Amino acid sequence: MEELVIRDADVVDGTGDPSYRADVVVDGGRIVSVVKEAAAAGCQRPKARRELDAEGLVLSPGFIDMHAHSDLALLRDPDHSAKAAQGVTLEVIGQDGLSYAPVDDRTLDEVRRAVTGWNGPGDDIDFDWRSVGEYLDRLDRGIAVNAAYLVPQGTVRALVVGWEDREATPRELERMRQLVAEGLEQGAVGLSSGLTYTPGMYAGTAELTALCRVVAEHGGYYCPHHRSYGAGALEAYEEMVAVAREAGCPLHLAHATLNFGVNKGRAPELLSLLDEALAGGADISLDTYPYTPGCTTLVALLPGWAGEGGPEAVLARLADEETAERIRHDLETVGADGCHGVPVDWDTVEISGVTDPALGDFVGRTVQESALLRGEAPWATARRLLVEDRLGPTILQHVGHEENVAAVMRHPVHTGGSDGILQGSKPHPRAYGTFPRYLGHYVRELGVLSLEECIAHLTGRPAARLRLPDRGVVREGHRADLVLFDPATVAAGATFERPRTLPTGIPHVLVDGRFVIEDGRRTDVLAGRAVRRSPV
């Protein structure tokens, strides 16, 4: 007898098709049968050792977070309710060109310091891997939800070229191509870049194209955080489309929107650019989170030249008065490339986390507010935080526009990604609220998307981008990664004031047919594993 039958669920199957009522039978980690309109048909209903009454609940595929920063959180936090409670059953990590494989001892130390604000310093982690395959094997020991990995281009460049702002030599480029190929052969699903972060930003278009050719050969996709979301944003998008076309590589645009005052209301221009490329045969998708503020590290705002040489070189420049003044001038007057070419407005930069508890009073205030309280210039406050917290502060950047967010999420190639940074005492609520916010706010309250459309954006479409033929759709033979939610009450509990609050209206979540959320509570199940790229 099968393990579980979910009775009388309203199935939204991830294809975008209309919902239907069904009994869904799960056994051995897979969906073994979907009996439509079982009660009304009067047929012999399926039986199992356990029955779950889903009256009034929607059953959908588990949500796929196309842009996650849980690279260390999956290892340090077996509970991982931040994602599991949202109905997320698969996260794509290795984002924005910076993660922890492939590395050697030097690069690992540098990357750990560079992204402390994203993932913490990692002092609680046994970094017993160096290659992509070894990291994926570490995930296979058991994690809360599944995870797929992108080879991080910035980490690869740090390993081969270092943190220098220069072109790679032909020999270095060939070595980077080899590392990308090895990562894909070991199971990565594609390549990520962070082109406003050092050292990835030092790569030119030709270098990126050469790496993307390797990605295309291995059946992966390219996922760039491109060079600007502010001034020059459309040109930055155009560069990524050109790279993908030249390389013959599928393109997935990370957190694809337009921010800062210069881009208010300009989403239609971006969508027109994408529609033209799609009509020309380009393979493009994108992800967004359903909020207007962004989140990154404070050090990421600095000009690219200030990051050359790695984290210790940044701290040395900040300690030098003359060089620090140059940084301030680029930030406040010119518009640093790290701040997307827009002069920084310190009143929009809110400190969301620090690694040193002694600096906790800065959290929850903008740099401008803290500067006023201290009676100093905003740059003096920002510089103090960077130096005293060893580049650790994370920030919320309040520079987005609601009309752009809503317009992009309507596009047919859109998928959902939280970009969730779980560090800091006041993280962005998207880490805990992205998926229920789509369903509660943008579907039920605003009607920006129908329920069937939204579920397709969060399940079937990302599974297709990841080339996972047995996930993302409620269908016989598919993996039983499933979520049951109440469409009338599902909502994000997380707010900017209380960002770690769990959602409501999601009573059950299954990973590989096992309950990780049951009756609204986290179980002790660790059914997640590394999801490796399907062979070409």
Coordinates of C-alpha atoms in Angstrom, one line a residue, residues 68-76 93-139 148-156 158-159 163 179 183 186 192 297 311 355 392 394 420-423:
A68 CA 19.2 32.3 -2.8
H69 CA 22.1 33.0 -0.5
S70 CA 21.8 29.9 1.7
D71 CA 25.2 28.6 0.8
L72 CA 26.3 28.2 4.5
A73 CA 22.9 28.5 6.1
L74 CA 21.9 25.1 4.7
L75 CA 24.9 23.6 6.5
R76 CA 24.7 25.5 9.8
I93 CA 22.8 29.0 -4.6
G94 CA 26.2 30.1 -5.7
Q95 CA 24.7 33.4 -6.8
D96 CA 26.2 36.8 -7.8
G97 CA 29.6 35.4 -8.7
L98 CA 30.8 34.7 -5.2
S99 CA 30.6 31.5 -3.2
Y100 CA 32.8 28.8 -1.7
A101 CA 33.7 26.5 -4.5
P102 CA 35.9 26.0 -6.4
V103 CA 38.6 27.4 -4.1
D104 CA 42.0 26.8 -2.7
D105 CA 43.0 27.8 0.8
R106 CA 43.9 31.4 -0.2
T107 CA 40.8 32.0 -2.2
L108 CA 38.5 30.5 0.4
D109 CA 39.8 32.8 3.1
E110 CA 39.4 35.8 0.8
V111 CA 35.9 34.9 -0.3
R112 CA 34.8 34.2 3.2
R113 CA 35.8 37.8 4.2
A114 CA 34.4 39.3 1.1
V115 CA 30.9 37.9 1.6
T116 CA 30.8 37.9 5.4
G117 CA 27.7 40.2 5.2
W118 CA 25.9 37.6 3.0
N119 CA 26.6 34.4 4.9
G120 CA 28.5 35.3 8.1
P121 CA 32.2 34.7 8.7
G122 CA 31.8 30.9 8.6
D123 CA 33.7 30.3 11.8
D124 CA 31.1 27.6 12.7
I125 CA 31.5 25.7 9.4
D126 CA 34.0 23.0 8.6
F127 CA 35.1 23.9 5.1
D128 CA 36.1 20.3 4.3
W129 CA 35.6 20.9 0.5
R130 CA 37.5 22.7 -2.2
S131 CA 35.8 21.6 -5.5
V132 CA 32.2 22.1 -6.6
G133 CA 31.6 18.3 -6.5
E134 CA 32.9 18.1 -2.9
Y135 CA 30.6 21.0 -1.9
L136 CA 27.6 19.2 -3.5
D137 CA 28.6 16.0 -1.7
R138 CA 28.6 17.9 1.6
L139 CA 25.0 19.0 0.9
A148 CA 21.3 23.5 -7.0
Y149 CA 24.6 25.3 -7.5
L150 CA 25.9 27.9 -9.9
V151 CA 29.7 28.1 -10.5
P152 CA 30.6 31.6 -9.2
Q153 CA 32.6 33.5 -11.9
G154 CA 34.0 36.0 -9.4
T155 CA 35.4 33.1 -7.2
V156 CA 36.8 31.5 -10.3
A158 CA 39.9 35.2 -7.8
L159 CA 41.3 31.7 -7.9
W163 CA 41.7 40.4 -7.2
L179 CA 37.3 25.3 -13.8
G183 CA 32.2 22.6 -12.0
Q186 CA 30.5 17.9 -11.2
S192 CA 26.7 33.2 -12.0
T297 CA 26.7 44.6 1.7
P311 CA 39.4 42.5 1.4
T355 CA 29.0 41.0 12.7
G392 CA 30.8 42.9 7.6
T394 CA 24.8 44.4 5.4
G420 CA 17.3 36.2 0.7
I421 CA 20.3 37.1 2.9
L422 CA 19.7 35.4 6.3
Q423 CA 22.5 37.3 8.2

